[in-house]
mmCIF file of N, CA and C in Angstrom:
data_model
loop_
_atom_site.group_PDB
_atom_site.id
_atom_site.type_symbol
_atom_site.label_atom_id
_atom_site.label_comp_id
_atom_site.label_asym_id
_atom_site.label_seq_id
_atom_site.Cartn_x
_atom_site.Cartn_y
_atom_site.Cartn_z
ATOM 1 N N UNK S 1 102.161 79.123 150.941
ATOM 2 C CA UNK S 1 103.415 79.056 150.239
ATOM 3 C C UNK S 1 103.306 78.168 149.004
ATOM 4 N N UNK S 2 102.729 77.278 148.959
ATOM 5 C CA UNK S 2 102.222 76.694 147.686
ATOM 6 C C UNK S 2 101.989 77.047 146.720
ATOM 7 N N UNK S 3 100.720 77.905 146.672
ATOM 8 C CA UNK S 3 100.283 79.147 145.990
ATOM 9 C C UNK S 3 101.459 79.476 144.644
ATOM 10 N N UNK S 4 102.323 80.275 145.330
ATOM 11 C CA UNK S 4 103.414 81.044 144.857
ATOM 12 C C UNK S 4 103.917 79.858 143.315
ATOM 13 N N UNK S 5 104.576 78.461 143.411
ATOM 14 C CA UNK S 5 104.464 78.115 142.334
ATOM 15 C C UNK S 5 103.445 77.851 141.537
ATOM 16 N N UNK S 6 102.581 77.511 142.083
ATOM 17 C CA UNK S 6 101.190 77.432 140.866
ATOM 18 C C UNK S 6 100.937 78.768 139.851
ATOM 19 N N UNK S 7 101.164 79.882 141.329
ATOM 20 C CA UNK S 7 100.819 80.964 140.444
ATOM 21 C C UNK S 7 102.036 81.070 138.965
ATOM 22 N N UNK S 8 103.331 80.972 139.889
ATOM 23 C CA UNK S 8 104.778 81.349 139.005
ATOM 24 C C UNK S 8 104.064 80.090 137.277
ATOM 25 N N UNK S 9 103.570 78.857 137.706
ATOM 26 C CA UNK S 9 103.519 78.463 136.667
ATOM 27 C C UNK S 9 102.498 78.951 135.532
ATOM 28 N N UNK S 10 101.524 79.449 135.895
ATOM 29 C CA UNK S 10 100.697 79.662 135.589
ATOM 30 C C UNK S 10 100.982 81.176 134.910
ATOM 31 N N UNK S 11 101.480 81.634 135.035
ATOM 32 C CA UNK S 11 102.233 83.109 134.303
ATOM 33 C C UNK S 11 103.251 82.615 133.434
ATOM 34 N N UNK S 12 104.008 81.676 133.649
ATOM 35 C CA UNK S 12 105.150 81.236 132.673
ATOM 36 C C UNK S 12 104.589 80.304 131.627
ATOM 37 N N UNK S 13 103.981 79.824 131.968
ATOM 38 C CA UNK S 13 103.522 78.495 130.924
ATOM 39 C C UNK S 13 102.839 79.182 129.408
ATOM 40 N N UNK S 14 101.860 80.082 129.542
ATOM 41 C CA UNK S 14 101.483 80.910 128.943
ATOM 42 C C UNK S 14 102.684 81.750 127.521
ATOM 43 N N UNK S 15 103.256 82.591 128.501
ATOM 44 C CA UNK S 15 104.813 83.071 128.018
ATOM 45 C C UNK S 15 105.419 82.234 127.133
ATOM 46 N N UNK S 16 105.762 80.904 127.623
ATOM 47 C CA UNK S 16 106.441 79.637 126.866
ATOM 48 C C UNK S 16 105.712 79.335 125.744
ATOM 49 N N UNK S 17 104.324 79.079 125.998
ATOM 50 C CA UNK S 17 103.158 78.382 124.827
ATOM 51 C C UNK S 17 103.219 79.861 123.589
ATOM 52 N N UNK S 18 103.456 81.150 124.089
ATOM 53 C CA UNK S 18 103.663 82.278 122.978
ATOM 54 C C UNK S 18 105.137 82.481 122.012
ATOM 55 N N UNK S 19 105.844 81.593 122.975
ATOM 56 C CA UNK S 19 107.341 81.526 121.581
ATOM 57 C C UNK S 19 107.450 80.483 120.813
ATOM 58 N N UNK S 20 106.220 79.773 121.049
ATOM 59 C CA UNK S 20 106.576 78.448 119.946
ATOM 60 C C UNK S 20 105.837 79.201 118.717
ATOM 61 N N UNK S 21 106.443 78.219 117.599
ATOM 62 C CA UNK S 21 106.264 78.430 116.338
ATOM 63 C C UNK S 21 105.833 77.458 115.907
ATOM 64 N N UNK S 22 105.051 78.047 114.904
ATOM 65 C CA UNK S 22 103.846 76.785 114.461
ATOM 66 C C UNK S 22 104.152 77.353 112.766
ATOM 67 N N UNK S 23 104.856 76.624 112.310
ATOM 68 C CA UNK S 23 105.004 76.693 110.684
ATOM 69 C C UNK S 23 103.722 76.758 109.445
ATOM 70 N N UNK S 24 102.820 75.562 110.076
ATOM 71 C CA UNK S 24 101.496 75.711 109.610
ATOM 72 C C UNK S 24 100.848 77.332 109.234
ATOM 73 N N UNK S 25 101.025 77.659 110.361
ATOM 74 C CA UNK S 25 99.876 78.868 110.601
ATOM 75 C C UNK S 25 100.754 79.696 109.959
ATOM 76 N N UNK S 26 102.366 79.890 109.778
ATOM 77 C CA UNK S 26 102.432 80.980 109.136
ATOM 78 C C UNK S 26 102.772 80.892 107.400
ATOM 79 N N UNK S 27 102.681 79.660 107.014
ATOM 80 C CA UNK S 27 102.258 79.116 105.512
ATOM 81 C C UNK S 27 101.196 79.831 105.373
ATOM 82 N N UNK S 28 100.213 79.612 105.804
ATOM 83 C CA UNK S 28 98.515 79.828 105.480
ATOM 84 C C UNK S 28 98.811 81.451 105.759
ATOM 85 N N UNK S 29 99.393 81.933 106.458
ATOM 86 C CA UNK S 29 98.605 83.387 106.421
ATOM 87 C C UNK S 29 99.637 84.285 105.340
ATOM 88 N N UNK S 30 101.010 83.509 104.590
ATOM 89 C CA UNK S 30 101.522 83.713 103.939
ATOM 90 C C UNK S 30 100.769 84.210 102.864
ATOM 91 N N UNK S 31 100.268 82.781 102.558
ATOM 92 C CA UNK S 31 99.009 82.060 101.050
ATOM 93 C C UNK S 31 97.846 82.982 101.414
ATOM 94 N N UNK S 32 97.589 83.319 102.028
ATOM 95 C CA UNK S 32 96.185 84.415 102.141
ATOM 96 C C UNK S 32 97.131 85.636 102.191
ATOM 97 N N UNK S 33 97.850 85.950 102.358
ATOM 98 C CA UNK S 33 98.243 87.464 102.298
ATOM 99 C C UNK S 33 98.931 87.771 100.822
ATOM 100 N N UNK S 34 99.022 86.929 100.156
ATOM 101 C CA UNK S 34 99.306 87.521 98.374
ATOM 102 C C UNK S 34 100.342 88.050 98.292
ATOM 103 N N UNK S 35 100.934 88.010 96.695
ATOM 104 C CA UNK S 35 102.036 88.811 96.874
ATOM 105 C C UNK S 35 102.273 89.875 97.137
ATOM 106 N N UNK S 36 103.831 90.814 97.518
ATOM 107 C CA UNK S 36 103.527 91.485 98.127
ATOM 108 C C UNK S 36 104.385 92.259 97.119
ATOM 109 N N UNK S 37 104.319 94.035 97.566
ATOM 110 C CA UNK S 37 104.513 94.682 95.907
ATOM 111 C C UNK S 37 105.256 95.598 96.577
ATOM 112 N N UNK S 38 106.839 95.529 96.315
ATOM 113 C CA UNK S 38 107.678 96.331 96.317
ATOM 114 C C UNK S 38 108.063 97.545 95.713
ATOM 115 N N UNK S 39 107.948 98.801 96.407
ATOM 116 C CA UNK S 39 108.040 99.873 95.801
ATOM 117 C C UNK S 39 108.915 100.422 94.979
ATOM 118 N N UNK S 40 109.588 100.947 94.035
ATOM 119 C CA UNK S 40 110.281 100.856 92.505
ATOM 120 C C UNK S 40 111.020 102.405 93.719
ATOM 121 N N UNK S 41 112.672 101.971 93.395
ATOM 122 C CA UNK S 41 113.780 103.248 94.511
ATOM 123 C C UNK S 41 113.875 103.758 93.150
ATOM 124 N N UNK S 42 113.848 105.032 93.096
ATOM 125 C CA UNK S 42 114.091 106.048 92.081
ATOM 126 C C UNK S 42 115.083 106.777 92.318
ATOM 127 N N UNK S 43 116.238 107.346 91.176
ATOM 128 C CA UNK S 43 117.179 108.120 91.991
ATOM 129 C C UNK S 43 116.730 109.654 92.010
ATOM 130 N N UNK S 44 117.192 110.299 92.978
ATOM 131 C CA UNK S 44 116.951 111.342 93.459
ATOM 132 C C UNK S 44 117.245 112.274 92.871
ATOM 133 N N UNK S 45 117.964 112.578 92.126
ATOM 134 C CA UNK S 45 118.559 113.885 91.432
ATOM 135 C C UNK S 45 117.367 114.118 90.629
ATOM 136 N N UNK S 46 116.853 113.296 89.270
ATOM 137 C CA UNK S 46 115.789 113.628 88.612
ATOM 138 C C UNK S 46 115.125 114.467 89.614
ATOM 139 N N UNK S 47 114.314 113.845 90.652
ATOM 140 C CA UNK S 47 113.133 114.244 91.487
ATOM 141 C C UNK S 47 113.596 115.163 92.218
ATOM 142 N N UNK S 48 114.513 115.788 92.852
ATOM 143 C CA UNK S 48 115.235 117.190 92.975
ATOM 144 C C UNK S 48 115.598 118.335 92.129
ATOM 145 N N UNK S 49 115.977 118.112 90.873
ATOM 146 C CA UNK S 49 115.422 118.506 89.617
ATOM 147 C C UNK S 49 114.129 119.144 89.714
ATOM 148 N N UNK S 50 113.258 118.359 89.527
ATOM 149 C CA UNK S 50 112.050 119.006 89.220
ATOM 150 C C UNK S 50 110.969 119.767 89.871
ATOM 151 N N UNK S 51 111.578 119.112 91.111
ATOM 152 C CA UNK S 51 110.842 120.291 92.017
ATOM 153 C C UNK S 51 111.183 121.112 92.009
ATOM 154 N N UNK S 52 112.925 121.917 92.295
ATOM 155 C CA UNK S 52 113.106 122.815 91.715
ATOM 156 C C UNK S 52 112.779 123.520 90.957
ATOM 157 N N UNK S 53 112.632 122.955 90.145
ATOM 158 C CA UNK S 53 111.911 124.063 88.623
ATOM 159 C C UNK S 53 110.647 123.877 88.770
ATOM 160 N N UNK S 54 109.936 123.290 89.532
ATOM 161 C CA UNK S 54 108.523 123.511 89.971
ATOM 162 C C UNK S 54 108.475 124.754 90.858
ATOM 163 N N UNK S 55 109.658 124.461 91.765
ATOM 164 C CA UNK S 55 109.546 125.695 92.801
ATOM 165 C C UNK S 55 110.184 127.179 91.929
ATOM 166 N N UNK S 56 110.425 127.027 90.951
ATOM 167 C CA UNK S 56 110.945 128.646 90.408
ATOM 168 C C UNK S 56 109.935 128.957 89.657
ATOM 169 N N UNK S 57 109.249 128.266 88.762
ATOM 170 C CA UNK S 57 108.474 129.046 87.837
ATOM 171 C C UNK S 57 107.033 129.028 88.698
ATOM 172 N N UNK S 58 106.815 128.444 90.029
ATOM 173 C CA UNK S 58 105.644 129.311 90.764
ATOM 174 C C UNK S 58 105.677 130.133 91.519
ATOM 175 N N UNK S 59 107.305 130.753 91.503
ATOM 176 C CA UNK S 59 107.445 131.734 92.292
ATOM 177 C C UNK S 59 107.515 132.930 92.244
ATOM 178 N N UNK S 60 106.895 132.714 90.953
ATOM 179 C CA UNK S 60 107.238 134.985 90.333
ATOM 180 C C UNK S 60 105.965 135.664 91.403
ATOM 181 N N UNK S 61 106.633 136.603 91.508
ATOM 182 C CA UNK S 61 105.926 137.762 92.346
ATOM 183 C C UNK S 61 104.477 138.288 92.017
ATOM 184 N N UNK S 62 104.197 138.581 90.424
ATOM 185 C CA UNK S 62 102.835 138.253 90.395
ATOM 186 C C UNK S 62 101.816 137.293 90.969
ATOM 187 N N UNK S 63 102.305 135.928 90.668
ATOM 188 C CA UNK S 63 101.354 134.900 91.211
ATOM 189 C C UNK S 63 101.331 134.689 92.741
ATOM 190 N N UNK S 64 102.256 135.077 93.174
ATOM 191 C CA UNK S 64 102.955 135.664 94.641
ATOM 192 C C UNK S 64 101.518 136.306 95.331
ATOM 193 N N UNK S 65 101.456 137.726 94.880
ATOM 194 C CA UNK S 65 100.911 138.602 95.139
ATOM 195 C C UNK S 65 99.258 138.490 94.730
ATOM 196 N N UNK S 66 98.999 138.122 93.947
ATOM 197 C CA UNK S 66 97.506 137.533 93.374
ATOM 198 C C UNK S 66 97.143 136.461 94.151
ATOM 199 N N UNK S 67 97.940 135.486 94.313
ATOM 200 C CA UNK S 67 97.401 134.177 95.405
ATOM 201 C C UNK S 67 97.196 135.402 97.060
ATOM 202 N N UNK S 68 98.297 135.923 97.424
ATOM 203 C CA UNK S 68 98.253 136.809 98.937
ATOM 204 C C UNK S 68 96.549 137.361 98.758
ATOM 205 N N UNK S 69 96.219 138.304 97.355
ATOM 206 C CA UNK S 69 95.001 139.050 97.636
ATOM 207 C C UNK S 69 94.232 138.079 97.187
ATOM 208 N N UNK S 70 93.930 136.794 96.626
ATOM 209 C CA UNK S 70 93.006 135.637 97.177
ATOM 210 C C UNK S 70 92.502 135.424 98.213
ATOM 211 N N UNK S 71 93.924 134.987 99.008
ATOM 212 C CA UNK S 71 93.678 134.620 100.764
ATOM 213 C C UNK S 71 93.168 135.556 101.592
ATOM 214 N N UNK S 72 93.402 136.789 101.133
ATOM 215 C CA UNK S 72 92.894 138.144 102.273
ATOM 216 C C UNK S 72 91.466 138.279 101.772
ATOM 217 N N UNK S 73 91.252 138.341 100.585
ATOM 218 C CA UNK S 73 89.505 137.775 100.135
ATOM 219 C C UNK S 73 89.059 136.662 101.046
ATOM 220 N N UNK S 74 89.446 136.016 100.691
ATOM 221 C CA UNK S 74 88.645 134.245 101.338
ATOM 222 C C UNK S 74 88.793 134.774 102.959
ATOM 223 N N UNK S 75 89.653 135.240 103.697
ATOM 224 C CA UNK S 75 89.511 135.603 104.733
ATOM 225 C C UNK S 75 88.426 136.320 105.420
ATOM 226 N N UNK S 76 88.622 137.550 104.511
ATOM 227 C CA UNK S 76 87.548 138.645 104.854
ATOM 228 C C UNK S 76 86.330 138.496 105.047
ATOM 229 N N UNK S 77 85.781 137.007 103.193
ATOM 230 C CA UNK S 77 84.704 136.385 103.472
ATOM 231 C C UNK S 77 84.309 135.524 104.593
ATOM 232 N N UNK S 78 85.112 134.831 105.347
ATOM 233 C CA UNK S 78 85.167 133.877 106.079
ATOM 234 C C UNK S 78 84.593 134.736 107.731
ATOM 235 N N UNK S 79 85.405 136.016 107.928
ATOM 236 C CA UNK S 79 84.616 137.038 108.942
ATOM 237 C C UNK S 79 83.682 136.983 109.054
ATOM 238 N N UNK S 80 83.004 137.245 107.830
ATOM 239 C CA UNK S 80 81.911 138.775 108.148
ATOM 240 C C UNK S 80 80.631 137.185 107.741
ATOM 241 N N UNK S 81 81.183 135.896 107.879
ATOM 242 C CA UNK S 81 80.061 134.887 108.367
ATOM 243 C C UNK S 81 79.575 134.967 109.421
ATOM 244 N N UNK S 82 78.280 134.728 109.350
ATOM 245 C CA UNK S 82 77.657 134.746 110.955
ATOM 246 C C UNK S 82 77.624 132.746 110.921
ATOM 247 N N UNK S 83 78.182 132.607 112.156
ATOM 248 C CA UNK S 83 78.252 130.975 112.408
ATOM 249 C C UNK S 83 77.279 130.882 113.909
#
């Protein structure tokens, strides 16, 4: 029956010694980790915009249809490999 607190301490003490805070250590890994570089928020409409009109003028049916008989090429080649 003894046992039982040694063990209980011995699991808790651990636990306890992991929520302290040590100010030191997180200065220094501050100062070694450099500044840090915040990414620039852009508004969205521009960049909805333009994909759009990215997505219309690659969508004509020629380039449509020329990319399709690409892929059925590259396919066909890709078969008749012996692997």
């Amino acid at each position: 029956m003894a046992r039982l607190p040694l063990c209980l301490a011995a699991a808790v003490l651990p636990m306890l010694a992991a929520c302290a805070e040590f100010p030191e250590i997180d200065a220094a890994e501050r100062a070694a980790a450099g500044p840090t570089l915040v990414p620039e928020i852009a508004p969205i409409d521009p960049l909805l915009a333009r994909a759009h009109s990215l997505r219309d003028s690659s969508a004509s049916p020629d380039s449509l249809e020329s990319r399709a008989a690409r892929l059925r090429a590259r396919a066909a080649r890709l078969r008749a490999r012996d692997i």
